[in-house]
Amino acid sequence: MTIAPKLRHFLDTQHAEYELTEHPPTLSSTETARVAHIPPSCMAKAVLLEMPDHEPLLAVLPADRRIDIADLHTELDGKPRLAGERQVVGIFDDCMPGAVPPLGAGYGVDMIVDDDLAREPDIFFEAGDHRSLVHMEQAEFRRLTRGARHGSFGTIEE
């Protein structure tokens, strides 16, 4: 099992309580939830956005949701757009594409967390690759994301 070095450093310096488990390789957060036998509503996925001022913002929501740009625009001061692959790789340079951890503070990125994720007692997320999964209690995730904005911007994927 591996964990992205910057993520491990952040978790260690924050004295975070978490478990690391391995799962078969996957290509999406919903697939990870399925093979790990966890509800997709507990699986956090992170999407890097670019704000109008070109600052990055990490949007975090459950795996079974997709970003509703109109709702997100309402929650933020400005209309975000998806960050380009170069920007994602530049910030999350120790992670595999598509395995971005939902802890922006470990990468110097502001965050917004969807309210639906806050309703789950346990949170799971990729550890920077497509094989390792971090599990922590909601209270711990909330502590690690205490500077994040919150809002309702996810809609159920169909």
Short mmCIF file of C-alpha atoms in Angstrom, two decimals:
data_model
loop_
_atom_site.label_atom_id
_atom_site.label_comp_id
_atom_site.label_asym_id
_atom_site.label_seq_id
_atom_site.Cartn_x
_atom_site.Cartn_y
_atom_site.Cartn_z
CA MET A 1 0.00 0.00 0.00
CA THR A 2 1.25 3.44 -0.84
CA ILE A 3 0.26 6.91 0.15
CA ALA A 4 1.29 10.09 -1.67
CA PRO A 5 4.28 11.65 0.16
CA LYS A 6 2.69 15.10 0.56
CA LEU A 7 -0.51 13.52 1.84
CA ARG A 8 1.42 11.36 4.31
CA HIS A 9 3.38 14.40 5.50
CA PHE A 10 0.17 16.38 6.01
CA LEU A 11 -1.53 13.55 7.89
CA ASP A 12 1.57 12.98 10.04
CA THR A 13 2.06 16.65 10.93
CA GLN A 14 -1.64 16.90 11.83
CA HIS A 15 -1.39 13.72 13.93
CA ALA A 16 -4.34 12.39 11.97
CA GLU A 17 -6.07 9.17 12.90
CA TYR A 18 -6.76 7.05 9.83
CA GLU A 19 -6.52 3.58 8.36
CA LEU A 20 -4.94 2.69 5.04
CA THR A 21 -6.28 -0.27 3.07
CA GLU A 22 -5.62 -1.70 -0.35
CA HIS A 23 -8.18 -2.36 -3.07
CA PRO A 24 -8.03 -3.73 -6.62
CA PRO A 25 -6.99 -1.08 -9.16
CA THR A 26 -9.84 1.20 -10.24
CA LEU A 27 -10.31 4.18 -12.52
CA SER A 28 -13.11 6.07 -10.77
CA SER A 29 -14.27 6.88 -7.26
CA THR A 30 -17.58 5.09 -7.77
CA GLU A 31 -15.74 1.99 -8.94
CA THR A 32 -13.44 2.22 -5.92
CA ALA A 33 -16.46 2.37 -3.61
CA ARG A 34 -17.94 -0.68 -5.33
CA VAL A 35 -14.81 -2.86 -5.12
CA ALA A 36 -14.10 -1.70 -1.54
CA HIS A 37 -17.69 -2.49 -0.51
CA ILE A 38 -18.42 0.97 0.86
CA PRO A 39 -21.36 3.26 0.10
CA PRO A 40 -20.41 5.75 -2.66
CA SER A 41 -21.87 8.51 -0.48
CA CYS A 42 -18.94 7.92 1.94
CA MET A 43 -16.30 7.98 -0.80
CA ALA A 44 -14.91 11.50 -1.20
CA LYS A 45 -13.74 12.60 -4.63
CA ALA A 46 -11.81 15.78 -5.30
CA VAL A 47 -12.08 17.92 -8.42
CA LEU A 48 -9.60 20.74 -9.01
CA LEU A 49 -11.21 23.93 -10.27
CA GLU A 50 -9.76 27.23 -11.40
CA MET A 51 -11.39 30.41 -10.17
CA PRO A 52 -11.65 33.58 -12.32
CA ASP A 53 -8.56 34.97 -10.53
CA HIS A 54 -6.71 31.81 -11.68
CA GLU A 55 -6.42 30.52 -8.11
CA PRO A 56 -7.07 26.79 -7.71
CA LEU A 57 -9.95 25.51 -5.59
CA LEU A 58 -10.51 21.90 -4.65
CA ALA A 59 -14.17 20.87 -4.73
CA VAL A 60 -14.85 17.78 -2.62
CA LEU A 61 -18.05 15.78 -2.91
CA PRO A 62 -19.35 12.23 -2.57
CA ALA A 63 -18.47 9.78 -5.34
CA ASP A 64 -22.12 9.37 -6.30
CA ARG A 65 -22.50 13.09 -7.02
CA ARG A 66 -21.35 15.33 -9.84
CA ILE A 67 -20.69 19.05 -9.61
CA ASP A 68 -23.63 21.26 -10.50
CA ILE A 69 -21.77 24.29 -11.86
CA ALA A 70 -24.79 26.59 -11.39
CA ASP A 71 -25.07 25.63 -7.71
CA LEU A 72 -21.32 25.97 -7.24
CA HIS A 73 -21.39 29.40 -8.88
CA THR A 74 -24.03 30.41 -6.32
CA GLU A 75 -21.81 29.19 -3.46
CA LEU A 76 -18.69 31.01 -4.69
CA ASP A 77 -17.71 34.52 -5.65
CA GLY A 78 -17.17 33.90 -9.33
CA LYS A 79 -17.66 31.22 -11.89
CA PRO A 80 -15.16 28.37 -11.61
CA ARG A 81 -14.06 26.10 -14.42
CA LEU A 82 -12.34 22.75 -14.41
CA ALA A 83 -8.59 23.08 -14.00
CA GLY A 84 -6.44 21.85 -16.86
CA GLU A 85 -4.49 18.63 -16.60
CA ARG A 86 -1.20 20.56 -16.42
CA GLN A 87 -2.41 22.49 -13.36
CA VAL A 88 -3.67 19.31 -11.66
CA VAL A 89 -0.37 17.51 -12.27
CA GLY A 90 1.59 20.58 -11.17
CA ILE A 91 -0.16 20.74 -7.79
CA PHE A 92 -0.72 17.04 -7.15
CA ASP A 93 2.64 15.96 -8.55
CA ASP A 94 2.93 13.01 -6.19
CA CYS A 95 -0.46 11.56 -7.20
CA MET A 96 -1.66 9.56 -10.15
CA PRO A 97 -4.13 11.32 -12.45
CA GLY A 98 -7.65 10.85 -11.13
CA ALA A 99 -6.50 9.96 -7.60
CA VAL A 100 -6.40 13.45 -6.07
CA PRO A 101 -6.84 13.36 -2.26
CA PRO A 102 -9.60 15.60 -0.83
CA LEU A 103 -7.28 17.39 1.60
CA GLY A 104 -6.31 20.64 -0.09
CA ALA A 105 -4.41 21.96 2.93
CA GLY A 106 -1.74 19.32 2.34
CA TYR A 107 -1.16 20.81 -1.11
CA GLY A 108 -1.68 24.51 -0.36
CA VAL A 109 -5.08 24.62 -2.08
CA ASP A 110 -8.31 26.13 -0.72
CA MET A 111 -11.33 23.84 -0.60
CA ILE A 112 -15.09 23.74 -0.73
CA VAL A 113 -16.79 20.63 0.67
CA ASP A 114 -20.27 19.54 -0.37
CA ASP A 115 -22.73 19.42 2.52
CA ASP A 116 -23.81 15.87 1.62
CA LEU A 117 -20.36 14.55 2.54
CA ALA A 118 -20.68 16.04 6.04
CA ARG A 119 -23.65 13.77 6.74
CA GLU A 120 -21.60 10.58 6.52
CA PRO A 121 -20.11 9.06 9.71
CA ASP A 122 -17.03 7.74 7.87
CA ILE A 123 -15.05 9.15 4.96
CA PHE A 124 -12.95 7.18 2.48
CA PHE A 125 -10.68 8.56 -0.25
CA GLU A 126 -7.87 7.63 -2.60
CA ALA A 127 -4.38 7.94 -1.12
CA GLY A 128 -2.88 9.31 -4.34
CA ASP A 129 -2.93 6.17 -6.43
CA HIS A 130 -5.68 3.87 -7.64
CA ARG A 131 -4.95 1.06 -5.17
CA SER A 132 -4.81 2.56 -1.68
CA LEU A 133 -7.71 3.92 0.31
CA VAL A 134 -7.67 6.19 3.37
CA HIS A 135 -10.47 5.74 5.90
CA MET A 136 -11.20 8.17 8.74
CA GLU A 137 -14.10 9.21 10.89
CA GLN A 138 -16.13 12.26 9.90
CA ALA A 139 -14.90 14.22 12.95
CA GLU A 140 -11.29 13.70 11.87
CA PHE A 141 -12.02 14.69 8.27
CA ARG A 142 -13.82 17.80 9.54
CA ARG A 143 -10.80 18.67 11.71
CA LEU A 144 -8.42 18.31 8.77
CA THR A 145 -10.65 20.45 6.52
CA ARG A 146 -11.63 23.04 9.15
CA GLY A 147 -10.61 25.99 6.94
CA ALA A 148 -12.71 24.82 3.99
CA ARG A 149 -15.84 26.47 2.72
CA HIS A 150 -19.01 24.39 2.68
CA GLY A 151 -21.98 24.41 0.36
CA SER A 152 -24.50 22.40 -1.58
CA PHE A 153 -23.22 21.88 -5.12
CA GLY A 154 -23.43 18.16 -5.80
CA THR A 155 -26.21 16.45 -7.70
CA ILE A 156 -26.86 12.71 -7.88
CA GLU A 157 -25.15 11.06 -10.85
CA GLU A 158 -27.52 9.21 -13.13
#
